């Protein structure tokens, strides 16, 4: 059977260590349920988009809570927002936007099958993600020092302390959930960096890079909304 | 995969995103009442569109992907919209003439 010959040839290719998998067998191959490789690629991307749609809803719940309570207590939210470090948050936004660029360039390199370039840009993305988490951690630490962390040491002596506490609950929940997503993203990017280094990708097959990039851009989009909503509330 | 976005396009989108970020921060320095929020959200929405269309390759994706992306926003609009119809109408109704 022709399909058995193709799969035997493919497993023979995989048994040879370090060999580039850009052979004709790879070019024409696709899983049986798809019409062609292009459709298989599109389907993988669609699957990730569906997951991202659910993630939008996941964050959407917290955004809804934010909208509701900011509508009810605008002054308290503005007051709480003054305690957040606007420029540091802005720098963090810049860091994440840059990481999205490096991630997009990694996918671009993957489309050309350039192994070293892929690895370089993926490592840059990881580094920028780590910088983001570092700055966020520093912000959390200084907020702890200023006594602004609900449950732990919240002590606010201005007007409407309970409502300001609500603002900080939402701040820590939303940025915390975002930070968890960042951490997962960094681990995923590290995993595909290892795969890329080990020549698992080619110009015909780089689907994991494409999908993790979609996830990474999504996490960036969430922060793009978090920043103005939390840090830039005008008093 | 349709035509490949060039590296130059990515960098141009990135520069645009940075400019928009600077705009957001600058706009926050002025007291414009409710427009502060409007401007901030609008700029964030434009940034999101840029990231989705170019970095996430939505422009070169098939219709089904567009539908899924649109569906996410549709559901969010139901969540925000319907909740707000409750929240925004929670005022005591006064009988006309009193």
CSV table of C-alpha atoms in Angstrom, one decimal:
chain,number,residue,atom,x,y,z
A,1,UNK,CA,0.0,0.0,0.0
A,2,UNK,CA,1.4,3.4,-0.9
A,3,UNK,CA,0.4,4.9,2.5
A,4,UNK,CA,2.4,2.1,4.3
A,5,UNK,CA,5.4,2.9,2.2
A,6,UNK,CA,5.2,6.6,3.0
A,7,UNK,CA,4.8,6.0,6.8
A,8,UNK,CA,7.7,3.4,6.7
A,9,UNK,CA,9.8,6.0,4.9
A,10,UNK,CA,8.8,8.7,7.4
A,11,UNK,CA,9.7,6.5,10.4
A,12,UNK,CA,13.0,5.7,8.7
A,13,UNK,CA,13.7,9.4,8.4
A,14,UNK,CA,12.9,9.9,12.1
A,15,UNK,CA,15.3,7.2,13.1
A,16,UNK,CA,18.3,9.0,11.5
A,17,UNK,CA,19.4,11.5,14.1
A,18,UNK,CA,19.8,15.1,13.3
A,19,UNK,CA,18.5,14.8,9.7
A,20,UNK,CA,16.4,17.7,8.3
A,21,UNK,CA,12.9,16.5,7.6
A,22,UNK,CA,12.4,18.5,4.5
A,23,UNK,CA,12.0,15.5,2.1
A,24,UNK,CA,9.4,15.1,-0.5
A,25,UNK,CA,7.6,12.6,1.7
A,26,UNK,CA,7.1,15.3,4.3
A,27,UNK,CA,6.0,17.9,1.7
A,28,UNK,CA,3.1,15.7,0.5
A,29,UNK,CA,2.2,14.1,3.8
A,30,UNK,CA,-0.8,14.9,5.8
A,31,UNK,CA,-3.0,13.0,8.2
A,32,UNK,CA,-5.5,10.8,6.5
A,33,UNK,CA,-8.6,12.8,7.5
A,34,UNK,CA,-7.5,16.0,5.7
A,35,UNK,CA,-7.6,16.7,2.0
A,36,UNK,CA,-4.1,18.3,1.9
A,37,UNK,CA,-1.4,19.7,4.1
A,38,UNK,CA,-2.8,23.2,3.8
A,39,UNK,CA,-6.2,22.1,5.2
A,40,UNK,CA,-4.4,20.4,8.1
A,41,UNK,CA,-2.5,23.6,8.9
A,42,UNK,CA,-5.7,25.7,8.8
A,43,UNK,CA,-7.4,23.2,11.1
A,44,UNK,CA,-4.7,23.3,13.6
A,45,UNK,CA,-4.8,27.1,13.6
A,46,UNK,CA,-8.6,27.0,13.9
A,47,UNK,CA,-8.4,24.8,16.9
A,48,UNK,CA,-6.1,27.2,18.7
A,49,UNK,CA,-8.4,30.1,17.8
A,50,UNK,CA,-11.4,28.3,19.3
A,51,UNK,CA,-9.3,27.8,22.5
A,52,UNK,CA,-8.4,31.5,22.5
A,53,UNK,CA,-12.1,32.3,22.1
A,54,UNK,CA,-12.8,30.4,25.3
A,55,UNK,CA,-9.9,32.2,26.9
A,56,UNK,CA,-11.5,35.6,25.9
A,57,UNK,CA,-14.5,34.4,27.9
A,58,UNK,CA,-12.4,33.3,30.8
A,59,UNK,CA,-10.9,36.8,31.1
A,60,UNK,CA,-14.2,38.3,30.1
A,61,UNK,CA,-15.8,37.4,33.4
A,62,UNK,CA,-13.2,39.3,35.4
A,63,UNK,CA,-13.5,42.3,33.0
A,64,UNK,CA,-17.2,42.2,33.5
A,65,UNK,CA,-16.7,42.4,37.3
A,66,UNK,CA,-14.3,45.3,36.8
A,67,UNK,CA,-16.8,47.1,34.6
A,68,UNK,CA,-19.6,46.6,37.1
A,69,UNK,CA,-17.7,47.9,40.1
A,70,UNK,CA,-15.9,50.7,38.3
A,71,UNK,CA,-19.4,51.9,37.2
A,72,UNK,CA,-20.6,51.7,40.8
A,73,UNK,CA,-17.6,53.2,42.5
A,74,UNK,CA,-15.7,55.5,40.1
A,75,UNK,CA,-13.9,57.6,42.7
A,76,UNK,CA,-12.7,54.7,44.6
A,77,UNK,CA,-11.4,53.0,41.5
A,78,UNK,CA,-9.7,56.2,40.4
A,79,UNK,CA,-8.1,56.6,43.9
A,80,UNK,CA,-6.8,53.0,43.8
A,81,UNK,CA,-5.4,53.5,40.3
A,82,UNK,CA,-3.2,56.3,41.5
A,83,UNK,CA,-1.3,53.9,43.6
A,84,UNK,CA,-0.3,51.8,40.6
A,85,UNK,CA,3.0,52.7,38.8
A,86,UNK,CA,1.8,54.0,35.5
A,87,UNK,CA,5.2,54.3,33.8
A,88,UNK,CA,6.4,50.9,35.0
A,89,UNK,CA,3.2,49.4,33.7
A,90,UNK,CA,3.7,51.3,30.4
A,91,UNK,CA,7.2,49.9,30.2
A,92,UNK,CA,5.8,46.4,30.8
A,93,UNK,CA,3.4,47.0,28.0
A,94,UNK,CA,6.3,47.9,25.7
A,95,UNK,CA,8.1,44.8,26.8
A,96,UNK,CA,5.1,42.6,25.9
A,97,UNK,CA,4.6,44.3,22.5
A,98,UNK,CA,8.3,43.7,21.7
A,99,UNK,CA,7.9,40.1,22.7
A,100,UNK,CA,5.0,39.8,20.3
A,101,UNK,CA,7.2,41.1,17.6
A,102,UNK,CA,10.0,38.6,18.3
A,103,UNK,CA,7.4,35.9,18.4
A,104,UNK,CA,6.0,36.9,15.0
A,105,UNK,CA,9.5,37.0,13.6
A,106,UNK,CA,10.1,33.5,15.0
A,107,UNK,CA,7.1,32.2,13.1
A,108,UNK,CA,8.4,34.1,10.0
A,109,UNK,CA,11.8,32.3,10.4
A,110,UNK,CA,9.9,29.0,10.9
A,111,UNK,CA,8.1,29.5,7.6
A,112,UNK,CA,11.5,29.6,5.9
A,113,UNK,CA,12.9,26.7,8.0
A,114,UNK,CA,15.7,28.8,9.4
A,115,UNK,CA,16.6,26.9,12.6
A,116,UNK,CA,19.0,29.2,14.3
A,117,UNK,CA,16.9,32.3,13.6
A,118,UNK,CA,13.8,30.5,15.0
A,119,UNK,CA,15.7,29.6,18.2
A,120,UNK,CA,17.1,33.1,18.5
A,121,UNK,CA,13.8,34.8,18.3
A,122,UNK,CA,12.1,32.3,20.6
A,123,UNK,CA,14.8,32.8,23.2
A,124,UNK,CA,14.3,36.6,22.9
A,125,UNK,CA,10.6,36.1,23.4
A,126,UNK,CA,11.3,34.1,26.6
A,127,UNK,CA,13.7,36.7,27.8
A,128,UNK,CA,11.2,39.5,27.3
A,129,UNK,CA,8.5,37.5,29.0
A,130,UNK,CA,10.8,37.0,31.9
A,131,UNK,CA,11.5,40.7,32.1
A,132,UNK,CA,7.7,41.3,32.1
A,133,UNK,CA,7.2,38.9,35.0
A,134,UNK,CA,10.2,40.5,36.8
A,135,UNK,CA,8.7,44.0,36.6
A,136,UNK,CA,5.3,42.7,37.6
A,137,UNK,CA,6.9,40.9,40.6
A,138,UNK,CA,8.6,44.1,41.6
A,139,UNK,CA,5.3,46.0,41.4
A,140,UNK,CA,3.6,43.3,43.5
A,141,UNK,CA,6.4,43.5,46.1
A,142,UNK,CA,6.2,47.3,46.4
A,143,UNK,CA,2.4,47.1,46.6
A,144,UNK,CA,2.9,44.7,49.5
A,145,UNK,CA,5.2,47.2,51.1
A,146,UNK,CA,2.7,49.9,50.8
A,147,UNK,CA,0.0,47.8,52.4
A,148,UNK,CA,-2.2,47.5,49.4
A,149,UNK,CA,-2.7,43.7,49.2
A,150,UNK,CA,-6.1,42.5,50.2
A,151,UNK,CA,-6.2,39.4,52.4
A,152,UNK,CA,-2.6,40.0,53.4
A,153,UNK,CA,-2.1,43.5,54.6
A,154,UNK,CA,-4.6,45.9,53.1
A,155,UNK,CA,-4.5,49.2,55.1
A,156,UNK,CA,-6.0,52.2,53.3
A,157,UNK,CA,-6.7,55.4,55.2
A,158,UNK,CA,-8.3,57.4,52.5
A,159,UNK,CA,-12.0,57.7,51.5
A,160,UNK,CA,-14.1,54.6,50.7
A,161,UNK,CA,-11.5,52.0,51.9
A,162,UNK,CA,-13.8,49.0,51.2
A,163,UNK,CA,-14.3,50.1,47.6
A,164,UNK,CA,-10.6,50.8,47.1
A,165,UNK,CA,-10.0,47.3,48.5
A,166,UNK,CA,-12.4,46.0,45.8
A,167,UNK,CA,-10.3,47.7,43.1
A,168,UNK,CA,-7.1,46.1,44.4
A,169,UNK,CA,-8.8,42.7,44.6
A,170,UNK,CA,-9.7,43.0,40.9
A,171,UNK,CA,-6.2,44.4,40.2
A,172,UNK,CA,-4.4,41.4,41.8
A,173,UNK,CA,-6.9,38.9,40.3
A,174,UNK,CA,-6.7,40.2,36.8
A,175,UNK,CA,-3.0,40.8,36.6
A,176,UNK,CA,-2.4,37.6,38.6
A,177,UNK,CA,-4.4,35.5,36.1
A,178,UNK,CA,-2.6,37.2,33.3
A,179,UNK,CA,0.8,36.5,35.0
A,180,UNK,CA,-0.2,32.8,35.2
A,181,UNK,CA,-1.0,32.8,31.5
A,182,UNK,CA,2.4,34.5,30.9
A,183,UNK,CA,4.2,31.8,32.9
A,184,UNK,CA,2.4,29.0,31.0
A,185,UNK,CA,3.3,30.8,27.7
A,186,UNK,CA,7.0,31.1,28.6
A,187,UNK,CA,7.1,27.3,29.5
A,188,UNK,CA,5.5,26.5,26.1
A,189,UNK,CA,7.8,28.8,24.2
A,190,UNK,CA,10.8,27.1,26.0
A,191,UNK,CA,9.4,23.7,25.0
A,192,UNK,CA,9.2,24.6,21.3
A,193,UNK,CA,12.6,26.3,21.5
A,194,UNK,CA,14.0,22.9,22.5
A,195,UNK,CA,12.1,21.2,19.7
A,196,UNK,CA,13.3,23.8,17.1
A,197,UNK,CA,16.9,23.3,18.3
A,198,UNK,CA,16.4,19.6,17.8
A,199,UNK,CA,15.4,20.1,14.1
A,200,UNK,CA,11.8,19.0,14.6
A,201,UNK,CA,10.5,21.8,12.4
A,202,UNK,CA,10.9,22.6,8.7
A,203,UNK,CA,9.4,25.0,6.2
A,204,UNK,CA,6.7,22.4,5.7
A,205,UNK,CA,6.0,21.7,9.3
A,206,UNK,CA,6.1,24.4,12.0
A,207,UNK,CA,2.6,24.1,13.4
A,208,UNK,CA,3.6,24.2,17.1
A,209,UNK,CA,5.5,27.5,16.6
A,210,UNK,CA,2.5,29.0,14.8
A,211,UNK,CA,0.0,27.9,17.5
A,212,UNK,CA,2.1,29.0,20.5
A,213,UNK,CA,2.6,32.3,18.8
A,214,UNK,CA,-1.2,32.7,18.6
A,215,UNK,CA,-1.4,32.0,22.3
A,216,UNK,CA,1.4,34.5,23.0
A,217,UNK,CA,-0.3,37.3,21.0
A,218,UNK,CA,-3.5,36.6,22.8
A,219,UNK,CA,-1.8,37.1,26.2
A,220,UNK,CA,-0.4,40.3,24.9
A,221,UNK,CA,-3.8,41.5,23.8
A,222,UNK,CA,-5.2,40.9,27.3
A,223,UNK,CA,-2.5,43.0,28.8
A,224,UNK,CA,-3.1,45.7,26.2
A,225,UNK,CA,-6.6,46.1,27.7
A,226,UNK,CA,-5.5,45.5,31.3
A,227,UNK,CA,-3.0,48.4,31.3
A,228,UNK,CA,-5.4,51.3,30.5
A,229,UNK,CA,-8.3,49.9,32.5
A,230,UNK,CA,-6.2,49.4,35.7
A,231,UNK,CA,-3.4,51.9,35.5
A,232,UNK,CA,-4.9,54.9,33.6
A,233,UNK,CA,-8.1,55.7,35.5
A,234,UNK,CA,-8.2,59.5,35.7
A,235,UNK,CA,-9.1,60.9,39.1
B,1,UNK,CA,-0.6,29.4,3.8
B,2,UNK,CA,-1.2,32.4,1.6
B,3,UNK,CA,1.5,35.1,1.1
B,4,UNK,CA,4.0,35.5,3.9
B,5,UNK,CA,3.9,38.7,5.8
B,6,UNK,CA,7.3,40.4,5.4
B,7,UNK,CA,9.6,41.2,8.3
B,8,UNK,CA,9.2,44.9,7.4
B,9,UNK,CA,5.4,44.7,7.9
B,10,UNK,CA,5.9,43.2,11.3
B,11,UNK,CA,8.3,45.9,12.4
B,12,UNK,CA,6.0,48.7,11.0
B,13,UNK,CA,3.0,47.2,12.9
B,14,UNK,CA,5.3,47.1,16.0
B,15,UNK,CA,6.3,50.7,15.6
B,16,UNK,CA,2.6,51.7,15.2
B,17,UNK,CA,1.8,49.8,18.4
B,18,UNK,CA,4.5,51.6,20.3
B,19,UNK,CA,3.2,55.0,19.0
B,20,UNK,CA,-0.3,54.1,20.2
B,21,UNK,CA,1.1,53.1,23.6
B,22,UNK,CA,2.8,56.5,23.9
B,23,UNK,CA,-0.4,58.2,22.8
B,24,UNK,CA,-2.3,56.3,25.5
B,25,UNK,CA,0.1,57.5,28.2
B,26,UNK,CA,0.2,61.1,26.9
B,27,UNK,CA,-3.6,61.2,26.7
B,28,UNK,CA,-3.8,60.2,30.3
B,29,UNK,CA,-2.0,63.3,31.3
B,30,UNK,CA,-5.0,65.5,30.4
B,31,UNK,CA,-8.3,65.6,32.3
B,32,UNK,CA,-11.0,65.0,29.6
B,33,UNK,CA,-13.7,63.5,31.8
B,34,UNK,CA,-15.4,60.5,30.3
B,35,UNK,CA,-13.3,60.8,27.2
B,36,UNK,CA,-10.2,59.6,29.0
B,37,UNK,CA,-11.8,56.2,29.2
B,38,UNK,CA,-13.2,56.4,25.7
B,39,UNK,CA,-9.8,57.3,24.2
B,40,UNK,CA,-8.0,54.7,26.3
B,41,UNK,CA,-10.3,51.9,25.2
B,42,UNK,CA,-10.4,53.0,21.6
B,43,UNK,CA,-6.6,53.0,21.4
B,44,UNK,CA,-6.5,49.5,23.1
B,45,UNK,CA,-9.0,48.3,20.6
B,46,UNK,CA,-6.9,49.5,17.7
B,47,UNK,CA,-3.8,47.9,19.1
B,48,UNK,CA,-5.8,44.6,19.5
B,49,UNK,CA,-6.9,44.8,15.9
B,50,UNK,CA,-3.4,45.4,14.7
B,51,UNK,CA,-2.1,42.5,16.7
B,52,UNK,CA,-4.9,40.2,15.5
B,53,UNK,CA,-4.8,41.1,11.9
B,54,UNK,CA,-1.0,41.1,11.4
B,55,UNK,CA,0.8,39.2,14.2
B,56,UNK,CA,-1.9,36.6,14.4
B,57,UNK,CA,-2.3,36.3,10.7
B,58,UNK,CA,-6.0,36.9,10.8
B,59,UNK,CA,-5.8,38.8,7.5
B,60,UNK,CA,-4.5,35.7,5.7
B,61,UNK,CA,-6.7,33.3,7.5
B,62,UNK,CA,-9.8,31.5,6.2
B,63,UNK,CA,-13.4,32.6,6.8
B,64,UNK,CA,-13.9,30.0,9.6
B,65,UNK,CA,-11.2,31.6,11.6
B,66,UNK,CA,-12.7,35.0,11.2
B,67,UNK,CA,-16.1,33.6,12.4
B,68,UNK,CA,-14.4,32.1,15.5
B,69,UNK,CA,-12.7,35.4,16.3
B,70,UNK,CA,-15.9,37.3,15.7
B,71,UNK,CA,-17.8,34.8,17.9
B,72,UNK,CA,-15.6,35.6,20.8
B,73,UNK,CA,-16.4,39.3,20.6
B,74,UNK,CA,-20.1,38.5,20.0
B,75,UNK,CA,-20.3,36.5,23.2
B,76,UNK,CA,-18.3,39.2,25.1
B,77,UNK,CA,-20.8,41.8,23.8
B,78,UNK,CA,-23.6,39.7,25.2
B,79,UNK,CA,-21.9,39.4,28.5
B,80,UNK,CA,-21.1,43.1,28.8
B,81,UNK,CA,-24.2,44.4,27.1
B,82,UNK,CA,-26.8,42.5,28.9
B,83,UNK,CA,-25.2,42.9,32.3
B,84,UNK,CA,-25.0,46.6,31.7
B,85,UNK,CA,-28.7,46.8,30.8
B,86,UNK,CA,-29.3,45.7,34.3
B,87,UNK,CA,-26.6,47.8,36.0
B,88,UNK,CA,-27.3,51.0,34.1
B,89,UNK,CA,-31.1,51.0,34.8
B,90,UNK,CA,-30.8,50.5,38.6
B,91,UNK,CA,-32.3,53.8,39.5
B,92,UNK,CA,-35.5,54.6,41.2
B,93,UNK,CA,-38.1,55.4,38.6
B,94,UNK,CA,-40.1,58.5,39.3
B,95,UNK,CA,-43.6,58.9,38.2
B,96,UNK,CA,-44.0,61.6,35.6
B,97,UNK,CA,-45.3,64.9,37.0
B,98,UNK,CA,-44.0,64.5,40.5
